[in-house]
Amino acid sequence: MRAGRRVEIRAASAAVAPALALLELAGSAVAAPAPAYSAPGPARAVRADAVQGREPPAPPHAAAAMRMAREAQRAFEHVRRRNFPRGPLVNPQCGEGIGRFCLVEGWDDDDWEAVPEVPEVAAERLALIAVLDSAARLVPGDEWLTGQRVAYRLEAGRADEALALLDVCHMEGSWCEALAGFVHHESGRYAEAEAAFERALGRMTEEERCGWTEPGPVLDRRSEHLARRVRAAIQADAASPWGLPWGDDLTEITLRFGWPAGWERARHRIVGVRTDEVVWSHRLPGAQRFTVSRLGTAEEGPLWKLDEADARTSWAPVFGEVLELPHQVAGFRRDGRRRVVAAFAWPDSLPTCDLESGLFLADAHGVTASRTGRGGGPLAIAEPRAAAAVTLVGVEARCEGQPGAARARIPLAAGHPLLSDILLLHAGGASPSTLAGALARARGDRAARAGETLAVYWEWYGSPSPAALEVTLSLAREGKGFWRRALEWSGLAGSDTEQTGIRWLEAANPGAEGRTVELRLPLLDEGRYRLTLHVLSPAHGEAESGAEIEIVAAPPPAAARRSGTVGAGPRLVPGPTHSTQGADP
């Protein structure tokens, strides 16, 4: 959609500035901080850190102050609405009705371009903030005023001032903490948002907490969902950009799709030549649409469906479109719990930047543990002792202070109690015998070149036994195409290049012992392969662990000849196997 045509309408300052003047006159007995804003007319604002909760008791004219504040807020929304850019004449087909609103068929906004806000609207917003601040001096601790002061500061790009205001917010209940979570989330500080929302939920009654956290029309993206709850609560008793009173339909739309990134005014044909004006709201381009399909364990299939045409909800994070993050995840046993480790590779298509990363564990009810870091290094976290089994792992990375983000969501199987998962390492140097040493050499993903040498790290947790372990490491092609299977069946192509393996004996030493084996991949065809580790113990029986790897193009022929792999058959060549007990963290 092309950018709409702009029709500028000067702000009706007569509705805002006089209200501020009257409020300042009424509150002249209250010491006023120094002005902080420049606004049209006589409008002047108080500082963002005006003390709330420590103000004197509200004077008799508090009701008049609240009435003027609400009138100023309605006047601003009228000015904002009249300055929406004009779109073309539309006659949309309604894909889904939600109360008074319609989700238009083909509502994808990926080609929509926002039109910058006109200076008059920005100036009137500052004048409104001044009115709200002055009213708050006369009516300290009012939830509606506090919510509006925070929301409009965010719109004005003054998140730090909103947080300063909330630092001295001392209202009873959960509203101050909920607003803090809202500000942090809208600013892209998700860890701080989660912490603030947790404090807010802890201060709610059980009924309030259920109302805020029930899935309703959405699920997942917990911080985003709670931020949308706060936005709906702020707007519930205030004028809206749509020019309609807030209702359950707008609450549902906000919870499902978030606050719009912009609006347009358009003419809607009703009958014949008769038209009516409608407000058309837009979401941010690149929003991820998804529908939650189920709750359950990792073995039952996908937890959600992405980018469905009739998706129930969407989210466009402030850091832009989220790409798939190349990664590998593995679990190791420590003190009766799994220690989950993750390594990742920043996508080449994203800019080089300072990275923030995170590793998250979740069960069917939500996140149970998290660990954040900086840079591109691996992350590790232990399962909580008193939580249900982890069924999902999230690995995320994003640029600090600029667009660019990628993530992966991986179902986590229970695994074998005596055998760890497989962790792929860069080959070369001393083979690590501890998890800490292995993480220092962990590959960022499970992709490898045909003919490349890589290392595999694993751990065995069986009790001491004089008998050796029989270990087999095999590599098999996954998902052969129809023609490949037909050629193999006819004898025109062999299957030996699609499956191969090695077998050796290992001493069954005690304790969470790390073992590393280096192997050179044969010159395989590109595609997905299953790397399987099978251990046979005379004392404990069989155990198996595996990982899917992606074989990519082999090195150029010259490089291959130097490495001595040209003409090599389909074989895995193990390097020395190191089996020393590891004193691991």
Coordinates of C-alpha atoms in Angstrom, one line a residue:
M1 CA 0.0 0.0 0.0
R2 CA 1.4 3.4 -0.9
A3 CA 1.7 6.1 1.7
G4 CA -1.5 8.0 2.2
R5 CA -2.0 11.6 1.2
R6 CA -1.5 14.0 4.1
V7 CA -4.2 16.6 4.9
E8 CA -2.9 18.8 7.7
I9 CA -5.3 20.2 10.3
R10 CA -3.9 22.6 12.9
A11 CA -4.3 21.4 16.5
A12 CA -7.2 22.9 18.4
S13 CA -5.0 24.3 21.1
A14 CA -8.0 26.2 22.6
A15 CA -9.0 22.8 24.1
V16 CA -5.6 22.1 25.7
A17 CA -3.7 25.2 26.5
P18 CA -6.6 26.9 28.4
A19 CA -7.1 23.7 30.5
L20 CA -3.4 23.9 31.4
A21 CA -3.7 27.5 32.4
L22 CA -6.7 26.8 34.7
L23 CA -5.1 23.8 36.2
E24 CA -1.9 25.9 37.0
L25 CA -4.0 28.6 38.5
A26 CA -6.0 26.1 40.6
G27 CA -2.8 24.5 41.8
S28 CA -0.8 27.7 42.5
A29 CA -0.7 26.7 46.1
V30 CA 1.3 23.6 45.2
A31 CA 5.0 24.1 44.5
A32 CA 5.6 23.6 40.8
P33 CA 8.8 22.2 39.4
A34 CA 10.6 23.9 36.6
P35 CA 9.1 23.5 33.1
A36 CA 10.4 20.7 31.0
Y37 CA 8.5 21.1 27.7
S38 CA 8.0 23.6 25.0
A39 CA 4.4 23.6 23.8
P40 CA 2.1 26.0 21.8
G41 CA 0.3 28.9 23.6
P42 CA 0.6 29.2 27.3
A43 CA 1.1 25.4 27.8
R44 CA 3.9 24.6 30.1
A45 CA 4.8 21.2 31.6
V46 CA 6.1 20.0 34.9
R47 CA 9.2 17.8 35.1
A48 CA 8.8 14.1 34.4
D49 CA 10.0 13.2 37.8
A50 CA 7.1 15.0 39.6
V51 CA 6.7 13.2 42.9
Q52 CA 3.6 11.0 42.9
G53 CA 2.3 9.6 46.1
R54 CA 4.1 12.2 48.2
E55 CA 2.0 15.2 47.1
P56 CA -0.3 17.0 49.5
P57 CA -4.0 15.8 49.7
A58 CA -6.1 16.7 46.7
P59 CA -7.8 20.2 46.9
P60 CA -11.6 20.6 46.5
H61 CA -11.2 21.3 42.8
A62 CA -9.7 17.9 42.1
A63 CA -12.9 16.9 40.2
A64 CA -12.6 19.9 37.9
A65 CA -8.9 19.1 37.3
M66 CA -9.8 15.5 36.3
R67 CA -12.6 16.8 34.0
M68 CA -10.2 19.2 32.2
A69 CA -7.6 16.5 31.9
R70 CA -10.1 14.1 30.2
E71 CA -11.3 16.9 27.9
A72 CA -7.7 17.7 26.9
Q73 CA -7.1 14.0 26.2
R74 CA -10.2 13.8 24.0
A75 CA -9.2 17.0 22.2
F76 CA -5.8 15.6 21.4
E77 CA -7.2 12.3 20.0
H78 CA -9.5 14.4 17.8
V79 CA -6.6 16.4 16.5
R80 CA -4.6 13.2 15.9
R81 CA -7.5 11.5 14.1
R82 CA -8.1 14.5 11.8
N83 CA -4.4 14.5 10.9
F84 CA -4.3 10.8 9.9
P85 CA -3.1 10.5 6.3
R86 CA -5.8 9.9 3.7
G87 CA -5.9 6.6 2.0
P88 CA -7.7 5.6 -1.2
L89 CA -11.4 4.8 -1.5
V90 CA -11.9 1.3 -0.2
N91 CA -14.5 -1.4 -0.3
P92 CA -12.9 -4.2 1.7
Q93 CA -14.1 -7.7 2.2
C94 CA -14.5 -8.6 5.9
G95 CA -12.6 -11.7 6.8
E96 CA -13.5 -11.8 10.5
G97 CA -15.8 -9.5 12.5
I98 CA -14.8 -8.5 16.0
G99 CA -17.6 -6.5 17.6
R100 CA -17.7 -3.2 15.7
F101 CA -14.6 -3.9 13.7
C102 CA -13.6 -6.0 10.7
L103 CA -10.4 -7.8 10.0
V104 CA -10.0 -7.3 6.3
E105 CA -9.2 -10.3 4.1
G106 CA -5.5 -10.1 3.0
W107 CA -4.7 -7.9 5.9
D108 CA -1.0 -8.3 5.6
D109 CA 0.8 -4.9 6.1
D110 CA 4.2 -6.0 4.9
D111 CA 4.1 -3.4 2.0
W112 CA 2.6 -0.6 4.1
E113 CA 4.8 2.5 4.7
A114 CA 4.1 4.7 7.7
V115 CA 3.7 8.5 7.1
P116 CA 5.6 10.6 9.6
E117 CA 3.5 12.4 12.2
V118 CA 3.0 16.2 11.5
P119 CA 4.8 18.5 13.9
E120 CA 1.5 20.0 15.1
V121 CA 0.3 16.6 16.5
A122 CA 3.7 16.1 18.2
A123 CA 3.4 19.6 19.8
E124 CA -0.1 19.0 20.9
R125 CA 1.0 15.8 22.6
L126 CA 3.5 17.7 24.6
A127 CA 0.8 20.2 25.6
L128 CA -1.4 17.3 26.7
I129 CA 1.4 15.8 28.8
A130 CA 1.7 19.2 30.5
V131 CA -2.0 19.2 31.3
L132 CA -1.8 15.6 32.6
D133 CA 1.2 16.5 34.8
S134 CA -0.5 19.6 36.2
A135 CA -3.6 17.6 37.0
A136 CA -1.5 14.9 38.7
R137 CA -0.1 17.5 41.1
L138 CA -3.7 18.3 42.2
V139 CA -4.9 14.6 42.1
P140 CA -1.9 12.5 43.1
G141 CA -2.0 8.8 42.9
D142 CA -4.8 8.6 40.3
E143 CA -4.5 5.4 38.1
W144 CA -6.0 6.9 35.0
L145 CA -3.8 10.0 35.1
T146 CA -0.7 7.9 35.7
G147 CA -1.5 5.6 32.8
Q148 CA -2.0 8.4 30.4
R149 CA 1.1 10.2 31.5
V150 CA 3.1 7.0 30.9
A151 CA 1.5 6.2 27.5
Y152 CA 1.9 9.6 26.0
R153 CA 5.5 9.9 27.1
L154 CA 6.2 6.6 25.3
E155 CA 4.5 8.0 22.2
A156 CA 6.7 11.1 22.5
G157 CA 9.9 8.9 22.7
R158 CA 10.5 9.7 26.3
A159 CA 10.6 6.3 27.9
D160 CA 13.3 7.3 30.4
E161 CA 11.0 10.0 31.7
A162 CA 8.2 7.5 32.0
L163 CA 10.4 5.2 34.1
A164 CA 11.5 8.2 36.2
L165 CA 7.8 9.0 36.9
L166 CA 7.2 5.4 37.9
D167 CA 10.3 5.3 40.2
V168 CA 8.3 7.5 42.6
C169 CA 4.9 5.8 41.9
H170 CA 3.7 4.5 45.3
M171 CA 0.0 3.5 44.6
E172 CA -1.3 0.4 46.3
G173 CA -1.8 -2.6 44.1
S174 CA -0.1 -3.7 40.9
W175 CA -0.5 -0.7 38.6
C176 CA 2.9 0.9 39.1
E177 CA 4.8 -2.3 38.4
A178 CA 2.5 -3.2 35.5
L179 CA 3.2 0.2 33.9
A180 CA 6.9 -0.3 34.5
G181 CA 6.7 -3.7 32.7
F182 CA 4.8 -2.0 29.9
V183 CA 7.5 0.7 29.4
H184 CA 10.4 -1.8 29.5
H185 CA 8.7 -4.0 27.0
E186 CA 7.9 -1.2 24.6
S187 CA 11.5 -0.2 24.8
G188 CA 12.8 -3.7 24.0
R189 CA 14.1 -4.5 27.4
Y190 CA 12.3 -7.8 27.8
A191 CA 14.2 -9.3 30.7
E192 CA 13.4 -6.1 32.8
A193 CA 9.8 -6.3 31.5
E194 CA 9.4 -9.9 32.7
A195 CA 10.7 -9.0 36.1
A196 CA 8.4 -6.0 36.5
F197 CA 5.3 -8.0 35.3
E198 CA 6.2 -10.8 37.8
R199 CA 6.1 -8.2 40.6
A200 CA 2.8 -6.8 39.3
L201 CA 1.2 -10.3 39.1
G202 CA 2.4 -11.0 42.7
R203 CA 0.5 -8.0 43.9
M204 CA -2.8 -8.9 42.2
T205 CA -5.6 -10.8 43.7
E206 CA -6.1 -14.3 42.3
E207 CA -9.1 -13.1 40.2
E208 CA -7.1 -10.2 38.7
R209 CA -4.1 -12.5 38.0
C210 CA -6.3 -15.0 36.2
G211 CA -7.8 -12.3 34.1
W212 CA -4.4 -11.0 33.1
T213 CA -2.7 -14.3 32.4
E214 CA -5.5 -16.5 30.9
P215 CA -4.6 -17.3 27.3
G216 CA -7.9 -15.9 25.8
P217 CA -7.4 -15.2 22.1
V218 CA -3.6 -15.6 22.3
L219 CA -0.9 -17.7 23.9
D220 CA 2.9 -17.5 24.3
R221 CA 4.9 -14.2 23.9
R222 CA 4.1 -13.6 27.6
S223 CA 5.7 -10.2 28.1
E224 CA 4.1 -8.9 24.9
H225 CA 0.7 -10.2 26.1
L226 CA 1.0 -8.5 29.5
A227 CA 2.1 -5.3 27.8
R228 CA -1.0 -5.4 25.6
R229 CA -3.1 -5.9 28.8
V230 CA -1.6 -2.7 30.2
R231 CA -2.3 -0.9 26.9
A232 CA -5.9 -2.1 27.0
A233 CA -6.3 -1.0 30.6
I234 CA -4.8 2.5 29.8
Q235 CA -7.3 2.9 27.0
A236 CA -10.3 1.5 28.7
D237 CA -11.6 4.8 30.0
A238 CA -10.0 7.2 27.5
A239 CA -10.6 8.6 24.1
S240 CA -9.2 6.4 21.3
P241 CA -7.7 7.2 17.9
W242 CA -10.6 5.4 16.2
G243 CA -13.0 8.0 17.5
L244 CA -15.1 5.2 19.2
P245 CA -15.6 4.4 22.9
W246 CA -13.4 1.6 24.1
G247 CA -15.1 -1.8 24.2
D248 CA -14.5 -5.5 24.4
D249 CA -13.9 -5.6 20.7
L250 CA -10.9 -3.2 20.9
T251 CA -9.6 -5.1 23.9
E252 CA -9.6 -8.3 21.9
I253 CA -8.0 -6.7 18.9
T254 CA -5.3 -5.2 21.1
L255 CA -4.6 -8.5 22.8
R256 CA -4.4 -10.4 19.5
F257 CA -2.6 -7.9 17.3
G258 CA -1.1 -5.3 19.5
W259 CA -1.3 -1.5 19.3
P260 CA -1.3 -0.2 15.7
A261 CA 1.8 1.2 14.1
G262 CA -0.3 3.8 12.3
W263 CA -3.7 4.8 11.1
E264 CA -5.2 6.2 7.9
R265 CA -8.6 7.8 7.1
A266 CA -10.3 6.4 4.0
R267 CA -13.7 6.8 2.3
H268 CA -15.8 3.7 2.3
R269 CA -18.5 3.2 -0.4
I270 CA -21.8 2.2 1.2
V271 CA -24.5 2.4 -1.5
G272 CA -24.0 3.8 -5.0
V273 CA -22.1 7.0 -4.7
R274 CA -22.7 7.4 -1.0
T275 CA -19.5 7.1 1.1
D276 CA -18.6 7.2 4.7
E277 CA -15.2 7.8 6.4
V278 CA -13.5 4.9 8.2
V279 CA -10.3 4.7 10.2
W280 CA -7.9 2.1 8.9
S281 CA -5.3 0.9 11.4
H282 CA -2.0 -0.8 10.4
R283 CA 0.4 -3.1 12.1
L284 CA 4.2 -3.0 11.7
P285 CA 5.6 -4.7 8.6
G286 CA 7.1 -8.1 9.2
A287 CA 4.7 -9.2 12.0
Q288 CA 4.8 -12.9 12.7
R289 CA 1.4 -14.4 12.5
F290 CA 0.7 -17.6 14.4
T291 CA -2.0 -19.8 15.9
V292 CA -1.4 -22.0 18.9
S293 CA -2.4 -25.5 18.0
R294 CA -1.9 -27.4 21.3
L295 CA -0.3 -27.8 24.6
G296 CA 1.7 -30.9 25.3
T297 CA 5.1 -32.6 25.0
A298 CA 7.7 -32.2 22.4
E299 CA 7.0 -35.6 20.8
E300 CA 3.4 -34.6 19.9
G301 CA 4.4 -32.2 17.1
P302 CA 4.5 -28.4 16.6
L303 CA 3.4 -26.2 19.5
W304 CA 2.1 -23.5 17.1
K305 CA 1.4 -22.9 13.4
L306 CA 3.2 -19.9 11.8
D307 CA 2.0 -17.5 9.1
E308 CA -1.4 -19.0 8.6
A309 CA -3.8 -17.0 6.4
D310 CA -6.4 -17.1 9.2
A311 CA -3.9 -16.7 12.1
R312 CA -5.4 -15.8 15.4
T313 CA -2.7 -13.4 16.5
S314 CA 0.5 -11.6 15.5
W315 CA 3.5 -9.8 16.9
A316 CA 6.0 -7.4 15.3
P317 CA 8.9 -6.9 17.8
V318 CA 10.5 -3.5 18.0
F319 CA 13.8 -5.0 16.8
G320 CA 12.3 -5.8 13.4
E321 CA 11.8 -9.1 11.5
V322 CA 13.0 -12.2 13.4
L323 CA 15.0 -14.6 11.3
E324 CA 15.7 -18.3 11.9
L325 CA 18.8 -18.7 14.1
P326 CA 21.3 -21.5 13.2
H327 CA 22.0 -23.3 16.4
Q328 CA 22.7 -26.6 18.2
V329 CA 21.2 -27.6 21.6
A330 CA 22.2 -30.5 23.8
G331 CA 21.4 -31.8 27.3
F332 CA 23.8 -33.2 29.9
R333 CA 23.1 -34.7 33.4
R334 CA 24.2 -32.9 36.6
D335 CA 23.0 -33.9 40.1
G336 CA 19.8 -35.5 38.8
R337 CA 18.9 -32.6 36.5
R338 CA 19.6 -31.8 32.9
R339 CA 22.0 -29.0 32.1
V340 CA 20.9 -27.6 28.7
V341 CA 23.6 -25.9 26.6
A342 CA 23.2 -24.0 23.3
A343 CA 25.5 -22.5 20.7
F344 CA 24.4 -20.4 17.8
A345 CA 25.7 -18.7 14.6
W346 CA 24.6 -15.2 13.8
P347 CA 23.0 -15.2 10.3
D348 CA 25.1 -13.7 7.5
S349 CA 22.1 -11.7 6.2
L350 CA 21.9 -9.7 9.4
P351 CA 24.3 -6.8 10.2
T352 CA 27.4 -7.2 12.3
C353 CA 26.6 -5.7 15.7
D354 CA 27.0 -6.1 19.5
L355 CA 24.8 -9.1 20.4
E356 CA 22.5 -9.8 23.3
S357 CA 21.5 -13.5 23.6
G358 CA 19.2 -15.6 25.7
L359 CA 18.5 -19.3 26.5
F360 CA 15.0 -20.2 27.8
L361 CA 13.5 -23.4 29.1
A362 CA 9.8 -23.9 29.0
D363 CA 7.1 -26.5 29.8
A364 CA 3.5 -26.6 28.8
H365 CA 2.7 -23.7 31.2
G366 CA 5.4 -21.2 30.3
V367 CA 9.1 -20.3 30.9
T368 CA 10.7 -22.1 33.8
A369 CA 14.3 -20.9 33.6
S370 CA 16.3 -18.4 31.5
R371 CA 19.9 -17.2 31.0
T372 CA 21.0 -14.1 29.1
G373 CA 24.4 -13.1 27.8
R374 CA 26.3 -10.8 25.5
G375 CA 28.3 -11.7 22.4
G376 CA 28.1 -14.9 20.4
G377 CA 29.3 -17.3 23.0
P378 CA 27.5 -20.5 24.1
L379 CA 24.9 -20.4 26.9
A380 CA 24.1 -23.0 29.6
I381 CA 21.3 -23.4 32.1
A382 CA 20.1 -26.1 34.5
E383 CA 16.5 -27.4 34.7
P384 CA 14.7 -26.2 37.8
R385 CA 14.4 -28.9 40.4
A386 CA 10.7 -28.5 41.3
A387 CA 9.4 -27.9 37.7
A388 CA 7.8 -30.2 35.1
A389 CA 10.0 -31.7 32.5
V390 CA 11.2 -29.2 29.9
T391 CA 9.6 -29.7 26.5
L392 CA 10.8 -26.6 24.7
V393 CA 14.1 -24.7 24.4
G394 CA 14.3 -21.2 23.0
V395 CA 17.6 -19.6 21.8
E396 CA 17.5 -16.0 20.9
A397 CA 20.0 -13.3 19.7
R398 CA 19.5 -9.7 18.7
C399 CA 21.5 -6.6 18.0
E400 CA 21.9 -4.2 20.9
G401 CA 20.3 -0.8 20.1
Q402 CA 19.5 -1.5 16.4
P403 CA 17.3 -3.8 14.3
G404 CA 18.4 -7.3 13.8
A405 CA 17.2 -10.5 15.6
A406 CA 17.0 -14.2 15.1
R407 CA 15.7 -17.1 17.2
A408 CA 15.1 -20.8 17.3
R409 CA 12.4 -22.9 19.1
I410 CA 13.4 -26.5 19.6
P411 CA 11.3 -29.3 21.2
L412 CA 13.5 -31.1 23.7
A413 CA 13.1 -34.9 24.1
A414 CA 13.5 -36.5 27.5
G415 CA 16.8 -38.3 26.4
H416 CA 18.4 -41.4 28.0
P417 CA 19.3 -41.3 31.7
L418 CA 22.7 -42.8 31.1
L419 CA 23.7 -41.1 27.8
S420 CA 24.0 -37.4 27.0
D421 CA 23.0 -35.7 23.8
I422 CA 25.6 -35.1 21.1
L423 CA 27.5 -31.8 20.9
L424 CA 29.4 -31.0 17.8
L425 CA 32.8 -29.3 18.1
H426 CA 35.5 -27.7 16.0
A427 CA 38.2 -30.3 15.4
G428 CA 41.9 -29.7 16.2
G429 CA 43.9 -29.4 19.4
A430 CA 43.5 -31.4 22.6
S431 CA 40.2 -33.3 22.8
P432 CA 38.1 -31.9 25.7
S433 CA 37.1 -34.2 28.5
T434 CA 34.8 -31.7 30.3
L435 CA 31.6 -29.9 29.2
A436 CA 33.3 -26.5 29.9
G437 CA 36.1 -27.4 27.6
A438 CA 33.7 -28.7 25.0
L439 CA 31.6 -25.5 25.1
A440 CA 34.7 -23.5 24.3
R441 CA 35.0 -25.3 21.0
A442 CA 31.3 -25.8 20.2
R443 CA 30.2 -25.2 16.7
G444 CA 27.5 -22.6 16.2
D445 CA 25.2 -24.9 14.3
R446 CA 25.0 -28.5 12.9
A447 CA 26.1 -27.8 9.4
A448 CA 29.3 -29.3 8.0
R449 CA 31.1 -29.6 4.7
A450 CA 31.5 -32.9 2.9
G451 CA 35.1 -34.0 3.6
E452 CA 35.4 -31.8 6.7
T453 CA 36.8 -33.1 10.0
L454 CA 34.7 -32.4 13.1
A455 CA 34.5 -33.6 16.7
V456 CA 31.7 -35.1 18.7
Y457 CA 31.5 -34.7 22.5
W458 CA 29.3 -36.9 24.7
E459 CA 29.0 -38.2 28.2
W460 CA 28.2 -41.6 29.8
Y461 CA 26.7 -41.8 33.3
G462 CA 26.7 -45.5 34.0
S463 CA 28.2 -47.0 37.1
P464 CA 31.7 -48.5 37.0
S465 CA 32.1 -51.8 35.1
P466 CA 35.1 -53.9 34.2
A467 CA 33.5 -54.6 30.8
A468 CA 34.2 -52.1 28.0
L469 CA 31.4 -50.2 26.3
E470 CA 30.8 -51.0 22.6
V471 CA 30.3 -47.6 20.9
T472 CA 28.9 -47.1 17.3
L473 CA 28.8 -43.8 15.6
S474 CA 26.8 -43.9 12.3
L475 CA 25.7 -41.4 9.7
A476 CA 22.6 -42.0 7.6
R477 CA 20.8 -39.9 4.9
E478 CA 17.4 -38.7 5.9
G479 CA 14.5 -38.2 3.5
K480 CA 15.8 -39.7 0.3
G481 CA 13.9 -38.5 -2.7
F482 CA 11.7 -40.8 -4.9
W483 CA 14.2 -41.0 -7.8
R484 CA 17.1 -41.8 -5.4
R485 CA 15.2 -44.7 -3.9
A486 CA 14.2 -45.9 -7.3
L487 CA 17.8 -45.9 -8.6
E488 CA 18.9 -47.8 -5.5
W489 CA 16.2 -50.4 -5.9
S490 CA 17.1 -50.9 -9.6
G491 CA 20.8 -51.3 -8.8
L492 CA 21.8 -48.2 -10.8
A493 CA 22.9 -46.4 -7.7
G494 CA 24.4 -47.8 -4.5
S495 CA 23.2 -47.0 -1.0
D496 CA 26.6 -47.2 0.6
T497 CA 27.3 -43.5 0.1
E498 CA 24.1 -42.7 2.1
Q499 CA 24.9 -44.6 5.3
T500 CA 28.2 -45.3 7.0
G501 CA 29.6 -45.7 10.5
I502 CA 32.4 -46.7 12.8
R503 CA 32.6 -48.9 15.9
W504 CA 35.1 -49.1 18.8
L505 CA 35.5 -50.1 22.5
E506 CA 35.5 -47.6 25.3
A507 CA 36.5 -48.1 29.0
A508 CA 33.5 -47.8 31.2
N509 CA 34.9 -45.4 33.8
P510 CA 32.6 -43.9 36.4
G511 CA 31.2 -40.4 36.8
A512 CA 29.9 -37.9 34.3
E513 CA 32.9 -38.5 32.0
G514 CA 33.3 -36.5 28.9
R515 CA 34.4 -38.3 25.7
T516 CA 35.4 -36.8 22.4
V517 CA 35.9 -38.5 19.0
E518 CA 37.2 -36.7 15.9
L519 CA 35.9 -37.9 12.6
R520 CA 36.4 -37.0 8.9
L521 CA 33.2 -36.8 6.9
P522 CA 33.2 -38.7 3.6
L523 CA 32.4 -36.8 0.3
L524 CA 28.7 -37.1 0.8
D525 CA 25.9 -35.5 -1.2
E526 CA 24.4 -32.4 0.2
G527 CA 21.4 -32.8 2.4
R528 CA 20.2 -33.8 5.9
Y529 CA 21.8 -36.7 7.7
R530 CA 21.2 -38.4 11.1
L531 CA 24.3 -38.8 13.3
T532 CA 23.5 -41.5 15.8
L533 CA 25.6 -42.5 18.8
H534 CA 24.8 -46.0 20.1
V535 CA 26.3 -47.4 23.3
L536 CA 26.0 -51.0 24.4
S537 CA 27.0 -51.7 28.0
P538 CA 27.1 -55.3 29.4
A539 CA 26.0 -53.9 32.7
H540 CA 23.3 -51.4 31.7
G541 CA 22.1 -52.4 28.2
E542 CA 21.7 -50.2 25.2
A543 CA 21.4 -46.4 25.0
E544 CA 21.2 -44.2 22.0
S545 CA 21.5 -40.5 21.2
G546 CA 21.4 -38.6 17.9
A547 CA 21.4 -35.3 16.1
E548 CA 20.5 -34.1 12.7
I549 CA 23.3 -32.5 10.7
E550 CA 23.3 -30.6 7.4
I551 CA 25.9 -31.6 4.8
V552 CA 26.8 -28.6 2.6
A553 CA 29.0 -28.4 -0.5
A554 CA 32.5 -29.9 -0.3
P555 CA 35.6 -27.7 -0.6
P556 CA 37.0 -26.9 -4.1
P557 CA 38.9 -29.8 -5.7
A558 CA 42.3 -28.3 -5.0
A559 CA 41.6 -27.9 -1.3
A560 CA 40.2 -31.5 -1.3
R561 CA 43.4 -32.9 -2.9
R562 CA 45.6 -31.1 -0.3
S563 CA 43.5 -32.7 2.5
G564 CA 43.9 -36.2 1.0
T565 CA 40.2 -36.8 0.7
V566 CA 39.8 -37.1 -3.1
G567 CA 38.7 -40.5 -4.1
A568 CA 38.0 -41.5 -0.5
G569 CA 35.3 -44.0 -0.1
P570 CA 32.2 -43.6 2.1
R571 CA 33.9 -43.9 5.4
L572 CA 34.3 -42.2 8.8
V573 CA 37.8 -42.0 10.0
P574 CA 37.9 -41.6 13.8
G575 CA 40.7 -39.8 15.5
P576 CA 42.0 -40.7 18.9
T577 CA 39.3 -41.2 21.4
H578 CA 39.9 -39.5 24.7
S579 CA 38.2 -41.0 27.8
T580 CA 39.4 -39.2 30.9
Q581 CA 37.1 -38.3 33.8
G582 CA 36.0 -34.7 33.7
A583 CA 35.7 -32.4 36.7
D584 CA 32.9 -30.5 35.1
P585 CA 30.9 -27.5 36.5

